[in-house]
PDB file of C-alpha atoms in Angstrom:
ATOM      1  CA  MET A   2     111.317-175.311  75.619  1.00 93.00           C
ATOM      2  CA  VAL A   3     108.562-174.939  78.175  1.00 98.00           C
ATOM      3  CA  PRO A   4     106.330-171.851  77.750  1.00 98.00           C
ATOM      4  CA  PRO A   5     106.213-168.822  80.063  1.00 98.00           C
ATOM      5  CA  LEU A   6     103.477-168.992  82.673  1.00 98.00           C
ATOM      6  CA  ALA A   7     100.885-166.614  84.127  1.00 98.00           C
ATOM      7  CA  LEU A   8      99.678-168.107  87.396  1.00 98.00           C
ATOM      8  CA  ASP A   9      96.965-167.042  89.805  1.00 98.00           C
ATOM      9  CA  ILE A  10      97.594-167.733  93.510  1.00 98.00           C
ATOM     10  CA  ASP A  11      94.406-168.445  95.484  1.00 97.00           C
ATOM     11  CA  GLY A  12      92.722-171.609  94.304  1.00 97.00           C
ATOM     12  CA  THR A  13      95.504-172.243  91.788  1.00 98.00           C
ATOM     13  CA  LEU A  14      98.770-172.513  93.729  1.00 98.00           C
ATOM     14  CA  THR A  15      97.015-173.367  96.976  1.00 98.00           C
ATOM     15  CA  THR A  16      95.365-176.305  98.684  1.00 98.00           C
ATOM     16  CA  ARG A  17      91.632-176.372  99.399  1.00 95.00           C
ATOM     17  CA  HIS A  18      92.553-174.925 102.815  1.00 95.00           C
ATOM     18  CA  ASP A  19      93.904-171.725 101.168  1.00 94.00           C
ATOM     19  CA  GLN A  20      97.529-172.548 101.944  1.00 97.00           C
ATOM     20  CA  ILE A  21     100.342-172.500  99.397  1.00 98.00           C
ATOM     21  CA  ASP A  22     100.884-176.084  98.308  1.00 98.00           C
ATOM     22  CA  PRO A  23     104.452-177.023  99.342  1.00 98.00           C
ATOM     23  CA  ARG A  24     105.089-178.589  95.939  1.00 98.00           C
ATOM     24  CA  VAL A  25     105.049-175.065  94.504  1.00 98.00           C
ATOM     25  CA  PHE A  26     108.491-174.564  96.048  1.00 98.00           C
ATOM     26  CA  GLU A  27     109.876-177.495  94.088  1.00 97.00           C
ATOM     27  CA  VAL A  28     108.200-176.985  90.732  1.00 98.00           C
ATOM     28  CA  LEU A  29     108.225-173.236  90.032  1.00 98.00           C
ATOM     29  CA  PRO A  30     111.891-172.446  90.787  1.00 98.00           C
ATOM     30  CA  ALA A  31     112.859-175.183  88.334  1.00 97.00           C
ATOM     31  CA  TRP A  32     110.645-173.857  85.520  1.00 98.00           C
ATOM     32  CA  GLU A  33     112.905-172.865  82.626  1.00 97.00           C
ATOM     33  CA  ALA A  34     110.818-169.947  81.342  1.00 98.00           C
ATOM     34  CA  PRO A  35     109.491-166.694  82.824  1.00 98.00           C
ATOM     35  CA  ILE A  36     106.716-166.901  85.409  1.00 98.00           C
ATOM     36  CA  VAL A  37     104.294-164.055  86.086  1.00 98.00           C
ATOM     37  CA  VAL A  38     102.305-164.285  89.313  1.00 98.00           C
ATOM     38  CA  ALA A  39      98.913-162.671  88.585  1.00 98.00           C
ATOM     39  CA  THR A  40      96.637-162.235  91.586  1.00 98.00           C
ATOM     40  CA  GLY A  41      93.934-160.200  93.242  1.00 97.00           C
ATOM     41  CA  LYS A  42      96.044-159.980  96.392  1.00 97.00           C
ATOM     42  CA  SER A  43      97.756-156.750  97.349  1.00 97.00           C
ATOM     43  CA  PHE A  44     101.211-156.070  95.927  1.00 97.00           C
ATOM     44  CA  PRO A  45     103.401-157.363  98.811  1.00 97.00           C
ATOM     45  CA  TYR A  46     101.910-160.870  98.722  1.00 98.00           C
ATOM     46  CA  PRO A  47     103.036-161.954  95.241  1.00 98.00           C
ATOM     47  CA  VAL A  48     106.342-160.132  95.660  1.00 98.00           C
ATOM     48  CA  ALA A  49     106.977-162.097  98.856  1.00 98.00           C
ATOM     49  CA  LEU A  50     105.983-165.323  97.135  1.00 98.00           C
ATOM     50  CA  CYS A  51     108.450-164.665  94.313  1.00 98.00           C
ATOM     51  CA  HIS A  52     111.135-163.819  96.860  1.00 98.00           C
ATOM     52  CA  PHE A  53     110.714-167.063  98.785  1.00 98.00           C
ATOM     53  CA  LEU A  54     110.488-169.097  95.596  1.00 98.00           C
ATOM     54  CA  GLY A  55     113.709-167.509  94.413  1.00 98.00           C
ATOM     55  CA  ILE A  56     112.208-166.382  91.100  1.00 98.00           C
ATOM     56  CA  PRO A  57     112.206-162.879  89.540  1.00 98.00           C
ATOM     57  CA  GLU A  58     109.594-160.465  90.878  1.00 98.00           C
ATOM     58  CA  GLN A  59     107.321-160.501  87.831  1.00 98.00           C
ATOM     59  CA  VAL A  60     103.955-159.641  89.263  1.00 98.00           C
ATOM     60  CA  VAL A  61     100.461-158.531  88.348  1.00 98.00           C
ATOM     61  CA  ALA A  62      98.746-157.660  91.651  1.00 98.00           C
ATOM     62  CA  GLU A  63      95.360-156.270  92.672  1.00 98.00           C
ATOM     63  CA  ASN A  64      93.634-157.610  89.550  1.00 98.00           C
ATOM     64  CA  GLY A  65      95.895-155.590  87.269  1.00 98.00           C
ATOM     65  CA  GLY A  66      96.154-152.530  89.486  1.00 98.00           C
ATOM     66  CA  VAL A  67      99.871-153.028  90.108  1.00 98.00           C
ATOM     67  CA  VAL A  68     102.423-154.329  87.590  1.00 98.00           C
ATOM     68  CA  CYS A  69     106.043-155.137  88.433  1.00 98.00           C
ATOM     69  CA  ALA A  70     108.804-156.512  86.207  1.00 98.00           C
ATOM     70  CA  ASP A  71     112.495-155.852  85.617  1.00 96.00           C
ATOM     71  CA  GLY A  72     112.625-153.422  88.540  1.00 95.00           C
ATOM     72  CA  GLN A  73     109.789-151.307  87.145  1.00 94.00           C
ATOM     73  CA  VAL A  74     106.477-150.742  88.942  1.00 97.00           C
ATOM     74  CA  SER A  75     103.357-149.082  87.547  1.00 97.00           C
ATOM     75  CA  PHE A  76      99.907-148.448  88.994  1.00 97.00           C
ATOM     76  CA  GLN A  77      96.424-148.312  87.515  1.00 96.00           C
ATOM     77  CA  GLY A  78      93.102-147.692  89.216  1.00 96.00           C
ATOM     78  CA  ASP A  79      91.665-145.103  91.573  1.00 96.00           C
ATOM     79  CA  ARG A  80      92.141-146.105  95.203  1.00 96.00           C
ATOM     80  CA  ASP A  81      90.876-142.735  96.434  1.00 97.00           C
ATOM     81  CA  ARG A  82      87.508-143.358  94.796  1.00 98.00           C
ATOM     82  CA  ALA A  83      87.440-146.861  96.271  1.00 98.00           C
ATOM     83  CA  GLU A  84      88.061-145.377  99.734  1.00 98.00           C
ATOM     84  CA  GLN A  85      85.185-142.931  99.258  1.00 98.00           C
ATOM     85  CA  ALA A  86      82.906-145.796  98.255  1.00 98.00           C
ATOM     86  CA  ILE A  87      83.969-147.857 101.271  1.00 98.00           C
ATOM     87  CA  ASP A  88      83.239-144.902 103.556  1.00 98.00           C
ATOM     88  CA  ALA A  89      79.736-144.749 102.057  1.00 98.00           C
ATOM     89  CA  PHE A  90      79.385-148.525 102.447  1.00 98.00           C
ATOM     90  CA  ARG A  91      80.250-148.277 106.127  1.00 98.00           C
ATOM     91  CA  ASP A  92      77.966-145.256 106.648  1.00 98.00           C
ATOM     92  CA  ARG A  93      75.092-147.438 105.448  1.00 98.00           C
ATOM     93  CA  GLY A  94      75.928-150.231 107.871  1.00 98.00           C
ATOM     94  CA  GLY A  95      78.334-152.219 105.744  1.00 98.00           C
ATOM     95  CA  ASP A  96      81.291-154.043 107.288  1.00 98.00           C
ATOM     96  CA  LEU A  97      84.355-155.086 105.293  1.00 98.00           C
ATOM     97  CA  GLY A  98      84.688-158.078 107.585  1.00 98.00           C
ATOM     98  CA  TRP A  99      88.366-157.771 108.479  1.00 98.00           C
ATOM     99  CA  ASP A 100      89.979-157.314 111.887  1.00 97.00           C
ATOM    100  CA  ALA A 101      91.585-154.073 113.060  1.00 97.00           C
ATOM    101  CA  ALA A 102      94.899-154.835 111.339  1.00 98.00           C
ATOM    102  CA  ASP A 103      93.147-155.344 107.979  1.00 97.00           C
ATOM    103  CA  THR A 104      96.198-156.843 106.298  1.00 97.00           C
ATOM    104  CA  THR A 105      94.016-157.529 103.258  1.00 97.00           C
ATOM    105  CA  ASN A 106      93.794-153.801 102.452  1.00 97.00           C
ATOM    106  CA  ARG A 107      96.657-152.242 104.411  1.00 97.00           C
ATOM    107  CA  TRP A 108      99.083-152.250 101.477  1.00 97.00           C
ATOM    108  CA  ARG A 109      96.656-152.000  98.551  1.00 97.00           C
ATOM    109  CA  GLU A 110      97.575-149.358  95.994  1.00 96.00           C
ATOM    110  CA  SER A 111      94.691-149.422  93.514  1.00 97.00           C
ATOM    111  CA  GLU A 112      91.545-151.010  94.989  1.00 98.00           C
ATOM    112  CA  LEU A 113      89.981-152.270  98.220  1.00 98.00           C
ATOM    113  CA  ALA A 114      88.509-155.623  99.177  1.00 98.00           C
ATOM    114  CA  ALA A 115      85.735-156.878 101.438  1.00 98.00           C
ATOM    115  CA  HIS A 116      85.399-160.291 103.036  1.00 98.00           C
ATOM    116  CA  ILE A 117      83.351-162.802 101.072  1.00 96.00           C
ATOM    117  CA  ASP A 118      80.737-162.690 103.849  1.00 97.00           C
ATOM    118  CA  ALA A 119      80.237-158.911 103.502  1.00 98.00           C
ATOM    119  CA  ASP A 120      76.933-157.477 102.258  1.00 98.00           C
ATOM    120  CA  GLU A 121      77.390-158.029  98.513  1.00 98.00           C
ATOM    121  CA  GLU A 122      74.161-156.325  97.486  1.00 98.00           C
ATOM    122  CA  LEU A 123      74.984-153.128  99.378  1.00 98.00           C
ATOM    123  CA  LEU A 124      78.593-153.165  98.166  1.00 98.00           C
ATOM    124  CA  ARG A 125      77.517-153.477  94.541  1.00 98.00           C
ATOM    125  CA  ALA A 126      74.967-150.698  94.937  1.00 98.00           C
ATOM    126  CA  VAL A 127      77.571-148.346  96.384  1.00 98.00           C
ATOM    127  CA  ALA A 128      80.110-149.350  93.733  1.00 98.00           C
ATOM    128  CA  GLU A 129      77.671-148.412  90.983  1.00 98.00           C
ATOM    129  CA  GLU A 130      77.114-144.986  92.520  1.00 98.00           C
ATOM    130  CA  PHE A 131      80.859-144.332  92.490  1.00 98.00           C
ATOM    131  CA  GLY A 132      81.476-145.709  89.006  1.00 98.00           C
ATOM    132  CA  LEU A 133      83.330-148.742  90.316  1.00 98.00           C
ATOM    133  CA  GLU A 134      82.827-152.466  89.885  1.00 98.00           C
ATOM    134  CA  VAL A 135      82.862-155.447  92.230  1.00 98.00           C
ATOM    135  CA  VAL A 136      84.712-158.624  91.308  1.00 97.00           C
ATOM    136  CA  ASP A 137      83.973-161.807  93.241  1.00 96.00           C
ATOM    137  CA  THR A 138      87.099-163.969  93.371  1.00 94.00           C
ATOM    138  CA  GLY A 139      85.541-166.531  95.668  1.00 93.00           C
ATOM    139  CA  TYR A 140      87.839-165.311  98.440  1.00 94.00           C
ATOM    140  CA  ALA A 141      86.875-161.629  98.618  1.00 97.00           C
ATOM    141  CA  TYR A 142      84.860-158.912  96.884  1.00 98.00           C
ATOM    142  CA  HIS A 143      87.217-156.505  95.135  1.00 98.00           C
ATOM    143  CA  LEU A 144      86.053-152.916  94.657  1.00 98.00           C
ATOM    144  CA  LYS A 145      87.991-151.746  91.627  1.00 98.00           C
ATOM    145  CA  THR A 146      88.174-149.302  88.754  1.00 97.00           C
ATOM    146  CA  PRO A 147      86.502-150.628  85.587  1.00 97.00           C
ATOM    147  CA  GLY A 148      88.951-151.510  82.842  1.00 96.00           C
ATOM    148  CA  VAL A 149      91.789-152.477  85.176  1.00 97.00           C
ATOM    149  CA  GLU A 150      92.328-156.157  84.449  1.00 97.00           C
ATOM    150  CA  LYS A 151      94.850-158.947  84.934  1.00 98.00           C
ATOM    151  CA  GLY A 152      95.044-159.438  81.176  1.00 98.00           C
ATOM    152  CA  ASP A 153      96.292-155.887  80.634  1.00 97.00           C
ATOM    153  CA  GLY A 154      98.812-156.438  83.415  1.00 98.00           C
ATOM    154  CA  LEU A 155     100.120-159.566  81.710  1.00 98.00           C
ATOM    155  CA  ALA A 156     100.470-157.661  78.431  1.00 98.00           C
ATOM    156  CA  ALA A 157     102.447-154.958  80.245  1.00 97.00           C
ATOM    157  CA  VAL A 158     104.804-157.454  81.898  1.00 98.00           C
ATOM    158  CA  ALA A 159     105.277-159.337  78.637  1.00 98.00           C
ATOM    159  CA  ASP A 160     106.195-156.082  76.890  1.00 97.00           C
ATOM    160  CA  ILE A 161     108.774-155.258  79.559  1.00 96.00           C
ATOM    161  CA  LEU A 162     110.274-158.739  79.180  1.00 96.00           C
ATOM    162  CA  GLY A 163     110.308-158.500  75.389  1.00 97.00           C
ATOM    163  CA  LEU A 164     107.770-161.295  75.034  1.00 98.00           C
ATOM    164  CA  ASP A 165     104.371-161.690  73.427  1.00 97.00           C
ATOM    165  CA  ALA A 166     101.549-162.185  75.939  1.00 98.00           C
ATOM    166  CA  GLY A 167     100.235-164.792  73.522  1.00 98.00           C
ATOM    167  CA  SER A 168     103.253-166.979  74.280  1.00 98.00           C
ATOM    168  CA  PHE A 169     102.104-167.429  77.895  1.00 98.00           C
ATOM    169  CA  VAL A 170     100.085-170.265  79.356  1.00 98.00           C
ATOM    170  CA  ALA A 171      97.658-168.984  82.004  1.00 98.00           C
ATOM    171  CA  ILE A 172      96.172-171.028  84.832  1.00 98.00           C
ATOM    172  CA  GLY A 173      93.474-169.704  87.170  1.00 98.00           C
ATOM    173  CA  ASP A 174      90.194-170.308  88.918  1.00 98.00           C
ATOM    174  CA  SER A 175      88.119-167.149  89.143  1.00 97.00           C
ATOM    175  CA  GLU A 176      86.243-164.478  87.187  1.00 96.00           C
ATOM    176  CA  ASN A 177      89.209-162.158  87.636  1.00 97.00           C
ATOM    177  CA  ASP A 178      91.196-164.599  85.492  1.00 98.00           C
ATOM    178  CA  VAL A 179      88.907-164.198  82.462  1.00 98.00           C
ATOM    179  CA  SER A 180      90.934-161.316  81.012  1.00 98.00           C
ATOM    180  CA  LEU A 181      94.157-163.183  81.835  1.00 98.00           C
ATOM    181  CA  PHE A 182      92.915-166.141  79.808  1.00 98.00           C
ATOM    182  CA  GLY A 183      92.061-163.784  76.958  1.00 98.00           C
ATOM    183  CA  ALA A 184      95.533-162.254  76.892  1.00 98.00           C
ATOM    184  CA  ALA A 185      97.462-165.503  77.113  1.00 98.00           C
ATOM    185  CA  GLY A 186      97.920-167.851  74.200  1.00 97.00           C
ATOM    186  CA  ASP A 187      96.636-170.888  76.085  1.00 98.00           C
ATOM    187  CA  SER A 188      94.563-171.079  79.245  1.00 98.00           C
ATOM    188  CA  TYR A 189      93.464-173.622  81.821  1.00 98.00           C
ATOM    189  CA  ALA A 190      90.834-173.457  84.548  1.00 98.00           C
ATOM    190  CA  VAL A 191      91.385-175.811  87.462  1.00 98.00           C
ATOM    191  CA  GLY A 192      88.509-178.017  88.588  1.00 98.00           C
ATOM    192  CA  ASN A 193      87.512-175.722  91.466  1.00 98.00           C
ATOM    193  CA  ALA A 194      87.168-172.705  89.135  1.00 98.00           C
ATOM    194  CA  ASP A 195      83.976-170.670  88.974  1.00 97.00           C
ATOM    195  CA  LYS A 196      81.640-170.696  85.966  1.00 97.00           C
ATOM    196  CA  ARG A 197      83.054-167.586  84.325  1.00 97.00           C
ATOM    197  CA  ALA A 198      86.623-168.860  84.503  1.00 98.00           C
ATOM    198  CA  LYS A 199      85.621-172.252  83.153  1.00 98.00           C
ATOM    199  CA  GLY A 200      83.692-170.602  80.349  1.00 98.00           C
ATOM    200  CA  ALA A 201      86.667-168.445  79.339  1.00 98.00           C
ATOM    201  CA  ALA A 202      89.424-171.066  79.573  1.00 98.00           C
ATOM    202  CA  GLU A 203      90.446-173.065  76.540  1.00 98.00           C
ATOM    203  CA  THR A 204      90.743-176.156  78.736  1.00 98.00           C
ATOM    204  CA  VAL A 205      88.984-177.072  81.970  1.00 98.00           C
ATOM    205  CA  ILE A 206      90.745-179.754  83.979  1.00 96.00           C
ATOM    206  CA  ASP A 207      89.133-182.106  86.448  1.00 97.00           C
ATOM    207  CA  SER A 208      91.743-181.891  89.195  1.00 98.00           C
ATOM    208  CA  GLU A 209      91.378-179.065  91.678  1.00 98.00           C
ATOM    209  CA  TYR A 210      93.667-176.476  93.265  1.00 98.00           C
ATOM    210  CA  PHE A 211      97.405-177.090  92.819  1.00 98.00           C
ATOM    211  CA  ASP A 212      96.783-180.712  91.902  1.00 98.00           C
ATOM    212  CA  GLY A 213      95.201-179.364  88.720  1.00 98.00           C
ATOM    213  CA  THR A 214      97.925-176.814  88.118  1.00 98.00           C
ATOM    214  CA  LEU A 215     100.642-179.400  88.644  1.00 98.00           C
ATOM    215  CA  GLY A 216      98.991-181.698  86.116  1.00 98.00           C
ATOM    216  CA  VAL A 217      99.072-178.912  83.516  1.00 98.00           C
ATOM    217  CA  LEU A 218     102.725-178.132  84.237  1.00 98.00           C
ATOM    218  CA  GLU A 219     103.704-181.779  83.955  1.00 98.00           C
ATOM    219  CA  SER A 220     101.901-182.039  80.612  1.00 97.00           C
ATOM    220  CA  LEU A 221     103.648-178.919  79.323  1.00 98.00           C
ATOM    221  CA  GLN A 222     107.013-180.330  80.335  1.00 96.00           C
ATOM    222  CA  ALA A 223     106.247-183.622  78.621  1.00 96.00           C
ATOM    223  CA  GLU A 224     105.363-181.772  75.406  1.00 94.00           C
ATOM    224  CA  ALA A 225     108.456-179.535  75.465  1.00 87.00           C
TER     225      ALA A 225
END
């Protein structure tokens, strides 16, 4: 039997152009074990991905801030405090870097995010004042409550599903995947992963983006 999976989205299921690799739609629906999509994106994004893949909505969103499985949803983190910090950030000249629609933050439940080109130094200074932390995913800066992590989200989903988080294989590319790697039984960082992810993963693979992920999945199938 193939193992259950915990998969990041950006940099892991995508191409280098930040688009979902079309092969995802062939490989993941055919996977004969549970899949948890664990991402820094806001809740609707992974839910929509699961919907269009035709797989159960088993999701860890917003870096652990939202957990969904078996029709149950729970929330962690203090969005109100994040909003207060962002107000202070803007008062001091900071710009989140999104357009007026701000679809990056519009549906966030537990944290807020700034564009990767935003003023990181100012954002981190404000975060410290409000007792928050900033996580750099390589795609955005996430202003979040300390202690809210993807790894805890995976443990929560696994518990709902009656599984051990240690039975999962995790694949990711960013510092927000470090806790995910710690919770899972086996972990892989794709070749484009940052230093913290590579340092935390049990295995670092040479291939990048979904090419790397696909190689792991093919190996797991061959071993099953």
